[in-house]
C-alpha positions as YAML, in Angstrom:
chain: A
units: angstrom
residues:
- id: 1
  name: UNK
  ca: [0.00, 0.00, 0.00]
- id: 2
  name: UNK
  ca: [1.62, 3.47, -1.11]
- id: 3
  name: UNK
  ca: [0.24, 6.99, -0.36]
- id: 4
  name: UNK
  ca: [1.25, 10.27, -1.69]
- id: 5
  name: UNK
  ca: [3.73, 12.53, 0.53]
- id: 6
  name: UNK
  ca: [5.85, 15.87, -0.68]
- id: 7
  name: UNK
  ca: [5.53, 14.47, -4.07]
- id: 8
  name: UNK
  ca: [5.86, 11.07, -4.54]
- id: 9
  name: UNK
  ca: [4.64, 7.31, -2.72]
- id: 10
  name: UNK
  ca: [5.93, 6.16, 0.20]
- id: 11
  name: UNK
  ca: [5.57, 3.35, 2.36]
- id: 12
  name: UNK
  ca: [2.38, 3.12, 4.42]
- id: 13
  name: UNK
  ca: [1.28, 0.41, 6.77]
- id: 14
  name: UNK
  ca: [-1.20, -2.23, 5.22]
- id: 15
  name: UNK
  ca: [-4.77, -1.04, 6.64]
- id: 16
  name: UNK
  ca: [-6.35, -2.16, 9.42]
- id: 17
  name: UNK
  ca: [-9.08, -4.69, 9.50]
- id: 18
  name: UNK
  ca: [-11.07, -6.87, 12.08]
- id: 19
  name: UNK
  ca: [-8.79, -9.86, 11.41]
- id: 20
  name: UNK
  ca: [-5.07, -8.07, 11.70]
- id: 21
  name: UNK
  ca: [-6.30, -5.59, 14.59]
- id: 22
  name: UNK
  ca: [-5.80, -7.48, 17.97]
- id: 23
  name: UNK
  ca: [-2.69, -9.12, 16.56]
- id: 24
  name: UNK
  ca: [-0.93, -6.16, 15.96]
- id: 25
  name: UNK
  ca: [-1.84, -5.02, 19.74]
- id: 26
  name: UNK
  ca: [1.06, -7.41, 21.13]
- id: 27
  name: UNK
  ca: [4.14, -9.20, 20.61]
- id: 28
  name: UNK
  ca: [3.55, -12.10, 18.01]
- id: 29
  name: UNK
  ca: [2.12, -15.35, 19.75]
- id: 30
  name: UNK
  ca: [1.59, -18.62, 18.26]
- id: 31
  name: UNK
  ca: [-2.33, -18.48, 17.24]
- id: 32
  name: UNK
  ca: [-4.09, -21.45, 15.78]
- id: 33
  name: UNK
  ca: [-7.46, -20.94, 13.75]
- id: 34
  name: UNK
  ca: [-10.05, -23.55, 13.02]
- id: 35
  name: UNK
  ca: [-9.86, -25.63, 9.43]
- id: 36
  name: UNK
  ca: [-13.01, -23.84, 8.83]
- id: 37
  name: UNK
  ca: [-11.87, -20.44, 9.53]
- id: 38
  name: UNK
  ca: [-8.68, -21.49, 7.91]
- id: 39
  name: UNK
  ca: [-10.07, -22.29, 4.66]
- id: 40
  name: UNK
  ca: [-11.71, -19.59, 4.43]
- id: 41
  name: UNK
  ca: [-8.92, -17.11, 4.85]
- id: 42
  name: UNK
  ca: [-7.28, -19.43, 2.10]
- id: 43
  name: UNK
  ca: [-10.11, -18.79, -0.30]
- id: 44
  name: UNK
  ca: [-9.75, -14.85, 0.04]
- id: 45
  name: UNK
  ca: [-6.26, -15.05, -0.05]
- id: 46
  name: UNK
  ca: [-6.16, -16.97, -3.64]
- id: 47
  name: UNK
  ca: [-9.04, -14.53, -4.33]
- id: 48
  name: UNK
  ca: [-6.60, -11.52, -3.80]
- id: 49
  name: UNK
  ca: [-3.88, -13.26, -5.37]
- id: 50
  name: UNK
  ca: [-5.33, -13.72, -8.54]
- id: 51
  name: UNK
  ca: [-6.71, -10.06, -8.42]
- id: 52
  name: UNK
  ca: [-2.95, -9.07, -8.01]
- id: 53
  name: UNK
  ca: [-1.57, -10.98, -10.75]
- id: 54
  name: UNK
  ca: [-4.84, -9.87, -13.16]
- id: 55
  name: UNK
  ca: [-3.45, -6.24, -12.10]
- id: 56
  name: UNK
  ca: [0.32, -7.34, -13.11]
- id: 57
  name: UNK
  ca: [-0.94, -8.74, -16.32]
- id: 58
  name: UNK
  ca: [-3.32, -5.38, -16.45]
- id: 59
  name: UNK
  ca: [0.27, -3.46, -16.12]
- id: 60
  name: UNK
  ca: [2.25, -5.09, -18.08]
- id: 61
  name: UNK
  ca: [-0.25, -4.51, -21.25]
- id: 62
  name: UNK
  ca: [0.06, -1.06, -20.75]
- id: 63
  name: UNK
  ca: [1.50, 1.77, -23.13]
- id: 64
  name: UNK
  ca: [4.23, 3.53, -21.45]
- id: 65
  name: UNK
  ca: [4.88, 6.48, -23.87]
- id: 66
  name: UNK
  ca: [2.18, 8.67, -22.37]
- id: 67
  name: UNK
  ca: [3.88, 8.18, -19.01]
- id: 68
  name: UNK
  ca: [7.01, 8.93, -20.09]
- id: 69
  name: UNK
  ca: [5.69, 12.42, -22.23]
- id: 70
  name: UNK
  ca: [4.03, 13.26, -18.83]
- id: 71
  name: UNK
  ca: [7.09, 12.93, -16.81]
- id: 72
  name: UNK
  ca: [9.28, 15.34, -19.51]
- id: 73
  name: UNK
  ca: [6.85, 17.78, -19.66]
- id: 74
  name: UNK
  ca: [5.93, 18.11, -15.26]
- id: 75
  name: UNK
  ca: [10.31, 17.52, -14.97]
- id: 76
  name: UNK
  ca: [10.57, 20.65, -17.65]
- id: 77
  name: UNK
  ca: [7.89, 22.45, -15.40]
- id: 78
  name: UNK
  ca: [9.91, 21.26, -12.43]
- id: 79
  name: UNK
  ca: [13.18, 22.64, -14.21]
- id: 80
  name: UNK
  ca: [12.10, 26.18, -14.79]
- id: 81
  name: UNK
  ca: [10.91, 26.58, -11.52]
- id: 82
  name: UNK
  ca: [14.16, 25.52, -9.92]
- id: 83
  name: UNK
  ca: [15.62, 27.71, -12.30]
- id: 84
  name: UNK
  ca: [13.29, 30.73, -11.59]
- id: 85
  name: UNK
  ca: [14.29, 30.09, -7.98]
- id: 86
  name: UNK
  ca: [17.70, 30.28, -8.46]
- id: 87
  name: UNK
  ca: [18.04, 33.39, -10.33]
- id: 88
  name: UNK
  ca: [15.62, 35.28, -7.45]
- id: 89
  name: UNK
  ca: [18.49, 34.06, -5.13]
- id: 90
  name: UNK
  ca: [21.28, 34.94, -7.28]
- id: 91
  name: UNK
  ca: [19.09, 38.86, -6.92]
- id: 92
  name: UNK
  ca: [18.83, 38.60, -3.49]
- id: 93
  name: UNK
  ca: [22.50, 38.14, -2.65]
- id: 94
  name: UNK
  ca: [23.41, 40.86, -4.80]
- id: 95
  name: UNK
  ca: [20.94, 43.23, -3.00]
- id: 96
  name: UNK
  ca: [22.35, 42.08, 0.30]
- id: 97
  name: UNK
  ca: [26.07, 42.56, -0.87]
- id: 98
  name: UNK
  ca: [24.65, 46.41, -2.29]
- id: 99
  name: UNK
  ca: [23.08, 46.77, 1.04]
- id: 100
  name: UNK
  ca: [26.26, 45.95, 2.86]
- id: 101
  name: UNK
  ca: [28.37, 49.00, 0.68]
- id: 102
  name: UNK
  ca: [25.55, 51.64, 1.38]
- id: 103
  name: UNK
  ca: [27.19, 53.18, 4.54]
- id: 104
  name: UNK
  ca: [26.82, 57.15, 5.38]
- id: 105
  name: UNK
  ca: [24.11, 59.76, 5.61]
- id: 106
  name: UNK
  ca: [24.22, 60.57, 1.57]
- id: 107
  name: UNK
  ca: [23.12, 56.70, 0.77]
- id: 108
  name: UNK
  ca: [19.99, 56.48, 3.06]
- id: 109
  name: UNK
  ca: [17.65, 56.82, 0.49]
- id: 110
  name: UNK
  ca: [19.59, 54.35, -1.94]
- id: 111
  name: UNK
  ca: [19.43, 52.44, 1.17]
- id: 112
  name: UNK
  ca: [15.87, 51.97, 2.04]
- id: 113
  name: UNK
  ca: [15.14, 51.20, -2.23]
- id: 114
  name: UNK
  ca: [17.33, 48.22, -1.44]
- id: 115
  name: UNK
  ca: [15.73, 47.19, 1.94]
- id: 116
  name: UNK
  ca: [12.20, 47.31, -0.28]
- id: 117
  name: UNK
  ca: [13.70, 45.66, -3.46]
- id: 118
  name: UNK
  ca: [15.19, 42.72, -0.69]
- id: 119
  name: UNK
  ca: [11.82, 42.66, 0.74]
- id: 120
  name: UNK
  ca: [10.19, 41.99, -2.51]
- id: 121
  name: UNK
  ca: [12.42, 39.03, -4.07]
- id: 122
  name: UNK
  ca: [12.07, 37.32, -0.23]
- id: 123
  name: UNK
  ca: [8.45, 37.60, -0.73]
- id: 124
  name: UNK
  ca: [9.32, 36.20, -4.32]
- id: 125
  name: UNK
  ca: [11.35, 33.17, -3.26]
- id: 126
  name: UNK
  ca: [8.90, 32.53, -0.72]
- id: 127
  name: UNK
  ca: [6.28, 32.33, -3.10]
- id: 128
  name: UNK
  ca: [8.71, 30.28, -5.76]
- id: 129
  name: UNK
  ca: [9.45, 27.66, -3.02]
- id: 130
  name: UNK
  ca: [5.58, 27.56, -2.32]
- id: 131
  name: UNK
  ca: [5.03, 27.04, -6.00]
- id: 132
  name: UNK
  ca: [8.19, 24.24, -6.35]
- id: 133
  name: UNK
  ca: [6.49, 22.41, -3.38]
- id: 134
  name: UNK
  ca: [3.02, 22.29, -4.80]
- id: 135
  name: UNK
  ca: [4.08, 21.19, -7.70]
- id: 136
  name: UNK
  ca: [6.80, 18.22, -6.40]
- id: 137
  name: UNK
  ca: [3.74, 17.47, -4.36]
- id: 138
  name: UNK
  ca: [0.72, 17.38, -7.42]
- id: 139
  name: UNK
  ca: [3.57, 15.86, -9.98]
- id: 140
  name: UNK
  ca: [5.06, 13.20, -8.75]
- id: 141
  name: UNK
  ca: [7.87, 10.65, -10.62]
- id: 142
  name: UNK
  ca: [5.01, 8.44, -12.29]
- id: 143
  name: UNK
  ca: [7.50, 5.74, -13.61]
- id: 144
  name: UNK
  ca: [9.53, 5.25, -10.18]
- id: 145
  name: UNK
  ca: [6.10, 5.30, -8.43]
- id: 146
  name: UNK
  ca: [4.98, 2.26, -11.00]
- id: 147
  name: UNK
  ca: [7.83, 0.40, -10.32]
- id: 148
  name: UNK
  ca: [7.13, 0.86, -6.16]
- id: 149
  name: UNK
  ca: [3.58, -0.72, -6.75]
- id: 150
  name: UNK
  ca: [4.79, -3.14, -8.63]
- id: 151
  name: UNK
  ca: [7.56, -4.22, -5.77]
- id: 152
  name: UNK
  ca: [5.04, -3.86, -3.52]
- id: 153
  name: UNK
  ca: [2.46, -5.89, -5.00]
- id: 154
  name: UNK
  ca: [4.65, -8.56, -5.40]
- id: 155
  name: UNK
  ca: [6.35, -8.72, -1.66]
- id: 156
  name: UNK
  ca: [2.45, -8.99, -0.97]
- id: 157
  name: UNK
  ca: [1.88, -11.59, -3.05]
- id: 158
  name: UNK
  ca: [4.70, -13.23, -1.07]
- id: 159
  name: UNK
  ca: [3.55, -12.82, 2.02]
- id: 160
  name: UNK
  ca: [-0.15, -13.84, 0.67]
- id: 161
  name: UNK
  ca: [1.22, -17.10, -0.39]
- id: 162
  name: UNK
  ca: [3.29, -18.13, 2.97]
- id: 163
  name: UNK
  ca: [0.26, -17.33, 4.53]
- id: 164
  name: UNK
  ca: [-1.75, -19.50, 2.82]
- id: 165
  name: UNK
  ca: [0.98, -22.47, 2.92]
- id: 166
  name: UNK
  ca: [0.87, -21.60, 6.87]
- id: 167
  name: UNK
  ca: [-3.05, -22.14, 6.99]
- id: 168
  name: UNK
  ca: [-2.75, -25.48, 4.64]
- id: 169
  name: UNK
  ca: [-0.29, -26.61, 7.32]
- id: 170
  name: UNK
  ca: [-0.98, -28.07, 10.67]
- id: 171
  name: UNK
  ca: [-1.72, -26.23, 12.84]
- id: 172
  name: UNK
  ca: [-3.39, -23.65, 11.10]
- id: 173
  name: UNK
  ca: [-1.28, -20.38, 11.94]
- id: 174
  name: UNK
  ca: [-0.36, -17.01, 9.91]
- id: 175
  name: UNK
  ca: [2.62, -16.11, 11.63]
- id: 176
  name: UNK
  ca: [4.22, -14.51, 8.95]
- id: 177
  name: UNK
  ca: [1.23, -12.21, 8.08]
- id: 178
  name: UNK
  ca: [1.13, -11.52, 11.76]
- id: 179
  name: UNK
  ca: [4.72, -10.57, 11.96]
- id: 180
  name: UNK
  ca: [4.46, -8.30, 8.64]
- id: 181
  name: UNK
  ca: [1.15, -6.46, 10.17]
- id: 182
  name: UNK
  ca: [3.39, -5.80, 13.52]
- id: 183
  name: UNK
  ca: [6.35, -4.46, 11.49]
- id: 184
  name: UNK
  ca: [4.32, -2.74, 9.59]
- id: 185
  name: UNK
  ca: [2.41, -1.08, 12.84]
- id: 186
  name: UNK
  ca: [6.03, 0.25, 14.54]
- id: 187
  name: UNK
  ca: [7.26, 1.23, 10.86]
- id: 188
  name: UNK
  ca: [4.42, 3.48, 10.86]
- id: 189
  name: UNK
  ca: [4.79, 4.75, 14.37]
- id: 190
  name: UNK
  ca: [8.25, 5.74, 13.20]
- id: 191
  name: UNK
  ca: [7.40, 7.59, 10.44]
- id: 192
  name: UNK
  ca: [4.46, 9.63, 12.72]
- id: 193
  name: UNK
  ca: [7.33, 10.16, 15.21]
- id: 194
  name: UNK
  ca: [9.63, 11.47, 12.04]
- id: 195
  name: UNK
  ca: [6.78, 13.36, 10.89]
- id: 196
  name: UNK
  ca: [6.51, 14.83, 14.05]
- id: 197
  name: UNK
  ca: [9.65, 15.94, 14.62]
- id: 198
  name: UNK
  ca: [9.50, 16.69, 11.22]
- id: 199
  name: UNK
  ca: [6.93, 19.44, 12.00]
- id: 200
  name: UNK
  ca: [8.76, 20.35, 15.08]
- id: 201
  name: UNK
  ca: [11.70, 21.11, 12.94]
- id: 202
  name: UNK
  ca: [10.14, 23.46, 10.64]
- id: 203
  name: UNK
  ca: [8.34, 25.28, 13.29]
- id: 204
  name: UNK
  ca: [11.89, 25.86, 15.54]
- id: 205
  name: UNK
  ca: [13.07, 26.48, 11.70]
- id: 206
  name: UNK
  ca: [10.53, 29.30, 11.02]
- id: 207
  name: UNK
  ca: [10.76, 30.71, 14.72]
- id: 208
  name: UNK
  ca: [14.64, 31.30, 14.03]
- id: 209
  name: UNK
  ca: [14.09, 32.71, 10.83]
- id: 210
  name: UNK
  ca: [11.54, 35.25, 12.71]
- id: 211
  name: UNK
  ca: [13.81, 35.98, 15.38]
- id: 212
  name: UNK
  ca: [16.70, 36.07, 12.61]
- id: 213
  name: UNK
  ca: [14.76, 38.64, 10.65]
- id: 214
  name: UNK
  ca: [14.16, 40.67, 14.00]
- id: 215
  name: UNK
  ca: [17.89, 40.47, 14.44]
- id: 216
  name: UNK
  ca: [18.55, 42.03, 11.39]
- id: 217
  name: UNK
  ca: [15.68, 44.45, 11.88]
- id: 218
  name: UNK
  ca: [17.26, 45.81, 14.87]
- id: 219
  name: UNK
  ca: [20.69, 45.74, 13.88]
- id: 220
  name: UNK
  ca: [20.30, 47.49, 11.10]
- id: 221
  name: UNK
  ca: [17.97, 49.92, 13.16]
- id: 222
  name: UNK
  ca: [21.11, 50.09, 15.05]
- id: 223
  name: UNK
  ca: [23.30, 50.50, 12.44]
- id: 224
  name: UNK
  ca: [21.00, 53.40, 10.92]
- id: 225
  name: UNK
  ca: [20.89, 55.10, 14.36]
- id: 226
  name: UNK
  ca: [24.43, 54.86, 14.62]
- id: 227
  name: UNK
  ca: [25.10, 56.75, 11.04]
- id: 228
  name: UNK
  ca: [22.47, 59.03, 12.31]
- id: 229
  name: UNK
  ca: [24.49, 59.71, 14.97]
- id: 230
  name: UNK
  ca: [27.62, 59.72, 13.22]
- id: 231
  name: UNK
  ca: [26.45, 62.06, 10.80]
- id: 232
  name: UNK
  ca: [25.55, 64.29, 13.74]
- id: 233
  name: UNK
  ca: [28.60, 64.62, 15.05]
- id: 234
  name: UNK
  ca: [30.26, 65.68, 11.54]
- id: 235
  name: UNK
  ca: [28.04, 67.98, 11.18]
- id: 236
  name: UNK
  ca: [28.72, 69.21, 14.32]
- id: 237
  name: UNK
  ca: [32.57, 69.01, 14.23]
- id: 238
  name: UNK
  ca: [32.38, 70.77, 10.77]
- id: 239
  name: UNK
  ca: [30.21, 73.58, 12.27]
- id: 240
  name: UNK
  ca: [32.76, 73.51, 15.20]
- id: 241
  name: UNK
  ca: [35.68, 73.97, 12.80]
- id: 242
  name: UNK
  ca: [33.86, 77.18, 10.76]
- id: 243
  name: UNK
  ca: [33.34, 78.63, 14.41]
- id: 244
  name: UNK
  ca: [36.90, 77.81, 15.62]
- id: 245
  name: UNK
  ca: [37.92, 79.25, 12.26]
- id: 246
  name: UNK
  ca: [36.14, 82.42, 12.33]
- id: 247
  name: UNK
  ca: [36.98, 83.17, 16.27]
- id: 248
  name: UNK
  ca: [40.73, 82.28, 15.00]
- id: 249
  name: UNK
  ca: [40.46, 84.47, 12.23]
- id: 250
  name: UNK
  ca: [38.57, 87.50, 14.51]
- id: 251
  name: UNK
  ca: [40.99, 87.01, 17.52]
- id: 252
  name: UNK
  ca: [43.87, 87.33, 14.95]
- id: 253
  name: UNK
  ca: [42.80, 90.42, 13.62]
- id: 254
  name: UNK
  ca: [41.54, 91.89, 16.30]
- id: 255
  name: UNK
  ca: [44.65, 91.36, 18.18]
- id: 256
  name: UNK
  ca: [47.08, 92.68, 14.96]
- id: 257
  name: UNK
  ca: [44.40, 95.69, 15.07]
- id: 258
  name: UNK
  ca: [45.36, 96.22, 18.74]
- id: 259
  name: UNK
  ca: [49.03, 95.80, 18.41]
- id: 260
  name: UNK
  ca: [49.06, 97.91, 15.46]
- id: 261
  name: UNK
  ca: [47.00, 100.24, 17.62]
- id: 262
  name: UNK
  ca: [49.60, 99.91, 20.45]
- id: 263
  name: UNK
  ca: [52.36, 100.24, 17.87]
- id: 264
  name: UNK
  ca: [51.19, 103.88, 16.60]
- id: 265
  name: UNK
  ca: [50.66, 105.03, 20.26]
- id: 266
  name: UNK
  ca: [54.35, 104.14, 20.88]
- id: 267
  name: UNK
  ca: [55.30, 105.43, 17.62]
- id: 268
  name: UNK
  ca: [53.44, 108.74, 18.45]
- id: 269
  name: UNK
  ca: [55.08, 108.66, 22.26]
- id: 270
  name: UNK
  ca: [58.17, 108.06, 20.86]
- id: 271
  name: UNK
  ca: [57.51, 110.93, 18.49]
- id: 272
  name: UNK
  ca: [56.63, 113.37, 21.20]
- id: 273
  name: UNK
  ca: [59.31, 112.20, 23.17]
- id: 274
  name: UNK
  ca: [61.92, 112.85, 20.71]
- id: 275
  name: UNK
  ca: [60.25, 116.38, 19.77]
- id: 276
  name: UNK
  ca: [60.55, 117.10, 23.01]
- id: 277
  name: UNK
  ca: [63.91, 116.25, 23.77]
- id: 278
  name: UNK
  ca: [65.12, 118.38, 20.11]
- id: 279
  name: UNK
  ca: [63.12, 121.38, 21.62]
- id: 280
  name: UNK
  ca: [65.12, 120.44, 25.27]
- id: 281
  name: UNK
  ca: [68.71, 120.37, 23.32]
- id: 282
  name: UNK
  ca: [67.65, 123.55, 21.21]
- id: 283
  name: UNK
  ca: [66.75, 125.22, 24.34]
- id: 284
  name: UNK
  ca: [70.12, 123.96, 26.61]
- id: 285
  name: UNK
  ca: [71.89, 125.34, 23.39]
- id: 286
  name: UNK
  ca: [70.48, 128.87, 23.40]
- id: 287
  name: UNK
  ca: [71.18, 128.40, 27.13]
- id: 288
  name: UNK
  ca: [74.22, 127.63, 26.82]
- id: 289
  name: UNK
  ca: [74.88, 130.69, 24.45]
- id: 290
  name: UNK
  ca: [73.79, 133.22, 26.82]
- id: 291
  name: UNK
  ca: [75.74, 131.98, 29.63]
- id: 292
  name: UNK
  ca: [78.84, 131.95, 26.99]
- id: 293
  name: UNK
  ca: [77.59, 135.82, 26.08]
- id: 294
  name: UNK
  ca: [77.00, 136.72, 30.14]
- id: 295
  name: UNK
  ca: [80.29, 135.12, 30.53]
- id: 296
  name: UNK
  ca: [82.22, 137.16, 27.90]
- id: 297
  name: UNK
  ca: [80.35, 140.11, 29.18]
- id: 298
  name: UNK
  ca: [81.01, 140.07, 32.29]
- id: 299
  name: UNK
  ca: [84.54, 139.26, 31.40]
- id: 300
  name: UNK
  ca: [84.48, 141.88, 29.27]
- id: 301
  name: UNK
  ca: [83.12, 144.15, 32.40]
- id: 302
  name: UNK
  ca: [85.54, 142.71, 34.55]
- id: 303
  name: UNK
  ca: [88.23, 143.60, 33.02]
- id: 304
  name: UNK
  ca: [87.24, 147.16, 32.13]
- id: 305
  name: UNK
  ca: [86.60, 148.06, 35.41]
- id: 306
  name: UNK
  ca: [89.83, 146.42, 36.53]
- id: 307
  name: UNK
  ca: [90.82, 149.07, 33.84]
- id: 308
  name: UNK
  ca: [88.49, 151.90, 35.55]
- id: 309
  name: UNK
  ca: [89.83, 150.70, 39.08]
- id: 310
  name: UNK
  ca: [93.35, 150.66, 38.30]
- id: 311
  name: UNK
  ca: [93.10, 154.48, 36.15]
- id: 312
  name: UNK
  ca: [91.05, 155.57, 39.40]
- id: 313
  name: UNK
  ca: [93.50, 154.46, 41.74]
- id: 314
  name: UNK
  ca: [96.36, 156.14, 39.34]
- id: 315
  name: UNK
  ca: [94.36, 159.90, 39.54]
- id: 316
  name: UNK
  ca: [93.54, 159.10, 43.41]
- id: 317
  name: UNK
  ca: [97.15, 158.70, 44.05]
- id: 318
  name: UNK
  ca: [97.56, 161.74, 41.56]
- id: 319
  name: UNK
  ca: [95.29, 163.78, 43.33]
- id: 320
  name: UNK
  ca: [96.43, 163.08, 46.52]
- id: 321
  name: UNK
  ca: [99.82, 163.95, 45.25]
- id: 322
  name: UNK
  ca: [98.91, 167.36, 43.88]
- id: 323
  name: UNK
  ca: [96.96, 168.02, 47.29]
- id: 324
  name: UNK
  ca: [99.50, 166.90, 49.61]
- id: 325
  name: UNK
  ca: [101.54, 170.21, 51.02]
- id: 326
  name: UNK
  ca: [105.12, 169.86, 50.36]
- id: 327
  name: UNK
  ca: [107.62, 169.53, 53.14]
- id: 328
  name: UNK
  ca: [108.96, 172.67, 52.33]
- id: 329
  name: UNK
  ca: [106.16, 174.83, 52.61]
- id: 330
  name: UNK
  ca: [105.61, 173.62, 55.97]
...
């Protein structure tokens, strides 16, 4: 017994029926059945023997060139769909490597195009592998599928034919089918435990792609903040700079104004200073000339009334020699 799973047959356990039920409940034990019971079970048996070998005759009679077309044409669909998918992934690793080289303030519009344009082929590729799995699952490998049944069918036959040796023999037993129905009970266990797991898998799968996504939300909400930020403080350094600049430039004239200030008020000191000390020398000089003139003058005045004093004292001594009597008129 096949049934259909993510696009193709796979092995199911033979269905349950009144007979194989409580058998398959425990570990195999060594039933007998009654001849009548026995031969009855024999003549369904052969009955579904022959059934499975009118179906083997049925398949072999069969045309296989409309299977085969089928399969080319749903493995050509198959093949452009792959291919579709491949070239969306091919885009979406280029927009993530253009996303990674759009860094600073002047590429956040650029930047957000590309977060859309990623957005969009996700969605795409989401939608592709949607697509792909639908269509493994509606189209599956016909031929291989053929060639299951007809293993199948024929390890059933087997089994269909021990049994019915078993039930000829004495005692009438069917340990064989009973063992098959029990191996087929835990295989299917299994493959509900695999498909659970299964399930389990692609639910932790999707939560980590969610929380992977919200990762890479944030960090690049982080990363945005952060050239935000970064672009801030540039503009703020280069308006810092201009101000330094301009104070720089102001303080530098203004202090050449003042010094040049300072410089002309010294010049003009010294100026005044000098003037002052020309008008001090001119004016020692003229001093110094009229001393030199009092000096000659009174030198001058000295020495004519050393003249005058010396003449005087000559016509004192003259007079006093004409107005002296003379001894002998005495």
């Amino acid at each position: 017994y096949q049934r259909r799973v993510r696009g193709g047959l796979v092995d199911s356990p033979l269905p349950s029926s009144p007979l194989w039920l409580p058998m398959a409940e425990a570990a195999p034990r060594n039933l007998h059945m009654p001849a009548t019971d026995a031969h009855l079970s024999i003549r369904i048996l052969e009955d579904a023997t022959e059934k499975f070998e009118l179906l083997e005759a049925m398949q072999s009679l069969q045309d296989h060139s409309s299977t085969d077309e089928l399969s080319q044409r749903i493995g050509d669909e198959i093949s452009a769909v792959i291919q579709e998918q491949k070239d969306m992934q091919q885009k979406y690793a280029d927009l993530v490597i253009q996303r990674a080289s759009l860094t600073g303030y002047s590429n956040v519009d650029k930047l957000q195009a590309t977060e859309k344009q990623i957005q969009e082929v996700a969605r795409g590729l989401h939608r592709k592998s949607k697509q792909l799995s639908r269509t493994l699952i509606s189209n599956p490998n016909i031929a291989e599928n053929l060639l299951k049944i007809q293993k199948e069918r024929a390890l059933l036959q087997r089994i269909f034919t021990i049994t019915i040796s078993e039930l000829r023999s004495h005692p009438h037993n069917f340990q064989t089918l009973e063992q098959t129905v029990i191996a087929d009970r835990t295989d299917r266990e299994d493959f509900e435990e695999l498909k659970s797991k299964e399930k389990q898998s692609r639910e932790e799968l999707a939560t980590l792609k969610k929380n992977l996504e919200n990762e890479h939300r944030q960090h690049q909400l982080d990363v945005n903040e952060r050239n935000e930020m970064t672009m801030k403080l540039k503009v703020d350094l280069h308006d810092l700079r201009n101000k330094s600049q301009m104070e720089t430039t102001y303080l530098t004239k203004e202090t050449g104004a003042r010094l040049n200030s300072i410089d002309r008020a010294y010049q003009q000191s010294i100026k005044d200073l000098n003037a002052s000390i020309q008008l001090m020398e001119q004016k020692i000089a003229r001093e110094r000339r009229v001393c030199e003139g009092n000096a000659f003058f009174l030198k001058k005045k000295a020495k004519e009334l050393g003249e005058m004093g010396t003449q005087w004292q000559d016509h004192y001594e003259d007079c006093l020699l004409y107005t002296s009597p003379s001894p002998r008129d005495s």
